[in-house]
Short mmCIF file of C-alpha atoms in Angstrom, two decimals:
data_model
loop_
_atom_site.label_atom_id
_atom_site.label_comp_id
_atom_site.label_asym_id
_atom_site.label_seq_id
_atom_site.Cartn_x
_atom_site.Cartn_y
_atom_site.Cartn_z
CA UNK A 1 16.95 12.87 -4.52
CA UNK A 2 16.14 16.27 -2.99
CA UNK A 3 12.57 17.15 -2.10
CA UNK A 4 12.29 19.92 -4.69
CA UNK A 5 13.47 17.63 -7.52
CA UNK A 6 11.02 14.90 -6.55
CA UNK A 7 8.15 17.38 -6.38
CA UNK A 8 9.10 18.57 -9.87
CA UNK A 9 8.90 14.96 -11.05
CA UNK A 10 5.50 14.63 -9.39
CA UNK A 11 4.34 17.69 -11.33
CA UNK A 12 5.63 16.11 -14.53
CA UNK A 13 3.92 12.82 -13.77
CA UNK A 14 0.61 14.54 -13.10
CA UNK A 15 0.90 16.63 -16.28
CA UNK A 16 1.54 13.43 -18.26
CA UNK A 17 -1.42 11.66 -16.63
CA UNK A 18 0.75 9.25 -14.64
CA UNK A 19 -1.27 9.64 -11.45
CA UNK A 20 -0.24 6.28 -9.88
CA UNK A 21 3.44 7.15 -10.33
CA UNK A 22 2.88 10.59 -8.77
CA UNK A 23 1.08 8.96 -5.86
CA UNK A 24 3.96 6.55 -5.26
CA UNK A 25 6.50 9.36 -5.35
CA UNK A 26 4.46 11.37 -2.86
CA UNK A 27 4.04 8.36 -0.55
CA UNK A 28 7.80 7.99 -0.56
CA UNK A 29 8.20 11.68 0.22
CA UNK A 30 5.80 11.44 3.17
CA UNK A 31 7.88 8.56 4.46
CA UNK A 32 11.10 10.54 4.06
CA UNK A 33 9.68 13.90 5.18
CA UNK A 34 6.85 13.07 7.61
CA UNK A 35 6.81 16.60 9.06
CA UNK A 36 6.30 18.39 5.74
CA UNK A 37 2.61 19.29 5.53
CA UNK A 38 3.00 20.47 1.92
CA UNK A 39 3.85 16.94 0.80
CA UNK A 40 0.88 15.56 2.74
CA UNK A 41 -1.39 18.16 1.11
CA UNK A 42 -0.13 17.20 -2.36
CA UNK A 43 -0.77 13.53 -1.62
CA UNK A 44 -4.32 14.38 -0.50
CA UNK A 45 -4.85 16.18 -3.83
CA UNK A 46 -3.77 13.05 -5.71
CA UNK A 47 -6.18 10.91 -3.70
CA UNK A 48 -8.95 13.34 -4.58
CA UNK A 49 -8.18 12.56 -8.24
CA UNK A 50 -8.78 8.91 -7.38
CA UNK A 51 -12.05 9.79 -5.65
CA UNK A 52 -10.78 8.48 -2.30
CA UNK A 53 -12.04 10.86 0.40
CA UNK A 54 -10.82 8.68 3.28
CA UNK A 55 -7.23 8.80 2.03
CA UNK A 56 -7.49 12.50 1.20
CA UNK A 57 -8.74 13.04 4.76
CA UNK A 58 -5.87 10.97 6.07
CA UNK A 59 -3.26 13.19 4.50
CA UNK A 60 -5.11 16.44 5.30
CA UNK A 61 -5.81 15.46 8.91
CA UNK A 62 -3.12 17.79 10.27
CA UNK A 63 -4.36 20.80 8.29
CA UNK A 64 -6.77 23.31 9.77
CA UNK A 65 -8.50 23.93 6.42
CA UNK A 66 -9.29 20.24 5.91
CA UNK A 67 -12.60 19.10 4.44
CA UNK A 68 -15.00 17.84 7.12
CA UNK A 69 -16.39 15.06 4.89
CA UNK A 70 -12.90 13.78 4.11
CA UNK A 71 -11.97 13.88 7.78
CA UNK A 72 -15.12 11.93 8.66
CA UNK A 73 -14.31 9.35 5.96
CA UNK A 74 -10.77 8.99 7.35
CA UNK A 75 -12.09 8.54 10.88
CA UNK A 76 -14.61 5.98 9.69
CA UNK A 77 -11.98 3.93 7.85
CA UNK A 78 -9.46 4.16 10.69
CA UNK A 79 -11.96 4.06 13.53
CA UNK A 80 -9.60 3.36 16.46
CA UNK A 81 -6.90 5.67 17.77
CA UNK A 82 -4.10 3.12 17.20
CA UNK A 83 -5.20 2.70 13.58
CA UNK A 84 -5.24 6.47 13.10
CA UNK A 85 -1.86 6.82 14.74
CA UNK A 86 -0.33 4.30 12.33
CA UNK A 87 -2.17 5.77 9.35
CA UNK A 88 -0.85 9.28 9.95
CA UNK A 89 2.74 8.00 9.47
CA UNK A 90 4.24 10.63 11.77
CA UNK A 91 7.67 10.18 13.34
CA UNK A 92 9.14 11.99 16.30
CA UNK A 93 7.46 14.18 18.89
CA UNK A 94 4.48 16.41 18.16
CA UNK A 95 6.70 19.44 18.76
CA UNK A 96 8.16 18.87 15.27
CA UNK A 97 4.79 19.78 13.75
CA UNK A 98 5.02 22.99 11.73
CA UNK A 99 1.70 24.39 13.01
CA UNK A 100 0.00 24.56 16.39
CA UNK A 101 -3.10 22.89 14.91
CA UNK A 102 -1.07 19.92 13.64
CA UNK A 103 0.64 19.60 17.02
CA UNK A 104 -2.74 19.56 18.78
CA UNK A 105 -4.13 16.94 16.39
CA UNK A 106 -1.09 14.71 16.82
CA UNK A 107 -1.18 15.02 20.60
CA UNK A 108 -4.89 14.17 20.67
CA UNK A 109 -4.39 11.04 18.55
CA UNK A 110 -1.38 9.89 20.60
CA UNK A 111 -3.24 10.46 23.89
CA UNK A 112 -6.28 8.54 22.63
CA UNK A 113 -4.01 5.69 21.51
CA UNK A 114 -2.30 5.59 24.91
CA UNK A 115 -5.71 5.49 26.61
CA UNK A 116 -6.86 2.66 24.32
CA UNK A 117 -3.73 0.61 24.96
CA UNK A 118 -3.50 1.43 28.63
CA UNK A 119 0.13 2.51 28.43
CA UNK A 120 2.16 5.42 27.11
CA UNK A 121 3.00 5.41 23.41
CA UNK A 122 5.04 7.62 21.15
CA UNK A 123 5.09 8.15 17.42
CA UNK A 124 8.19 6.02 16.88
CA UNK A 125 6.89 2.91 18.66
CA UNK A 126 3.28 2.67 17.54
CA UNK A 127 2.27 -1.00 17.83
CA UNK A 128 2.05 -2.24 14.25
CA UNK A 129 -0.05 -5.36 14.76
CA UNK A 130 -2.41 -4.10 17.44
CA UNK A 131 -6.05 -4.84 16.84
CA UNK A 132 -8.72 -3.55 19.16
CA UNK A 133 -10.37 -6.38 21.06
CA UNK A 134 -14.08 -5.74 20.98
CA UNK A 135 -14.90 -9.00 22.76
CA UNK A 136 -16.86 -10.18 19.73
CA UNK A 137 -15.75 -12.41 16.92
CA UNK A 138 -16.66 -11.38 13.44
CA UNK A 139 -18.60 -13.65 11.14
CA UNK A 140 -15.57 -14.03 8.87
CA UNK A 141 -13.49 -15.24 11.85
CA UNK A 142 -16.19 -17.82 12.53
CA UNK A 143 -16.25 -18.95 8.89
CA UNK A 144 -12.45 -19.23 8.80
CA UNK A 145 -12.48 -21.40 11.93
CA UNK A 146 -15.32 -23.54 10.59
CA UNK A 147 -13.47 -24.00 7.30
CA UNK A 148 -10.30 -25.12 9.07
CA UNK A 149 -12.26 -27.54 11.23
CA UNK A 150 -14.02 -28.97 8.16
CA UNK A 151 -10.70 -29.45 6.36
CA UNK A 152 -9.22 -31.19 9.42
CA UNK A 153 -12.23 -33.53 9.72
CA UNK A 154 -12.09 -34.34 5.99
CA UNK A 155 -8.37 -35.15 6.29
CA UNK A 156 -9.02 -37.43 9.27
CA UNK A 157 -11.89 -39.17 7.46
CA UNK A 158 -9.69 -39.90 4.44
CA UNK A 159 -6.89 -41.11 6.69
CA UNK A 160 -9.17 -43.44 8.69
CA UNK A 161 -10.75 -44.72 5.47
CA UNK A 162 -7.27 -45.48 4.12
CA UNK A 163 -6.33 -47.39 7.28
CA UNK A 164 -9.53 -49.43 7.13
CA UNK A 165 -8.91 -50.25 3.46
CA UNK A 166 -5.32 -51.25 4.23
CA UNK A 167 -6.35 -53.65 7.01
CA UNK A 168 -9.06 -55.19 4.80
CA UNK A 169 -6.41 -55.91 2.19
CA UNK A 170 -4.15 -57.54 4.78
CA UNK A 171 -6.86 -59.80 6.16
#
């Protein structure tokens, strides 16, 4: 479906109060037209309706007239350069950006990501599963490990108890 037709449907969805449907359509459009800043701006407007400043900041990140609070919320949610690079959902070189400001922002994020990873990256090969290694384990990682260990020990205890009961029956 052409961009103009889909945007008309988004307008209809918003007029009818179907905000989640409009959001999904716009997310699809960003995926299909990652270089169109108008679509990104419209998606930011929808996230403002949801009261989600981090997501509004995400989709307005390439705009010069972006809201500083939304940008800060985006940067707080996606605090590493690789996370920001993935979140921006850009494809192709920065030179495809329609404005000089957007090109500068994209180049800055890509450069920061390359520095964090220690190797060159581009927008089409952003590592999808990369997680920054801070050298510290989180408390939830500790609890998950402790839970697995507890389950393993409980399984072994039941198994040993069953073997002991079996040998008592045989003797």
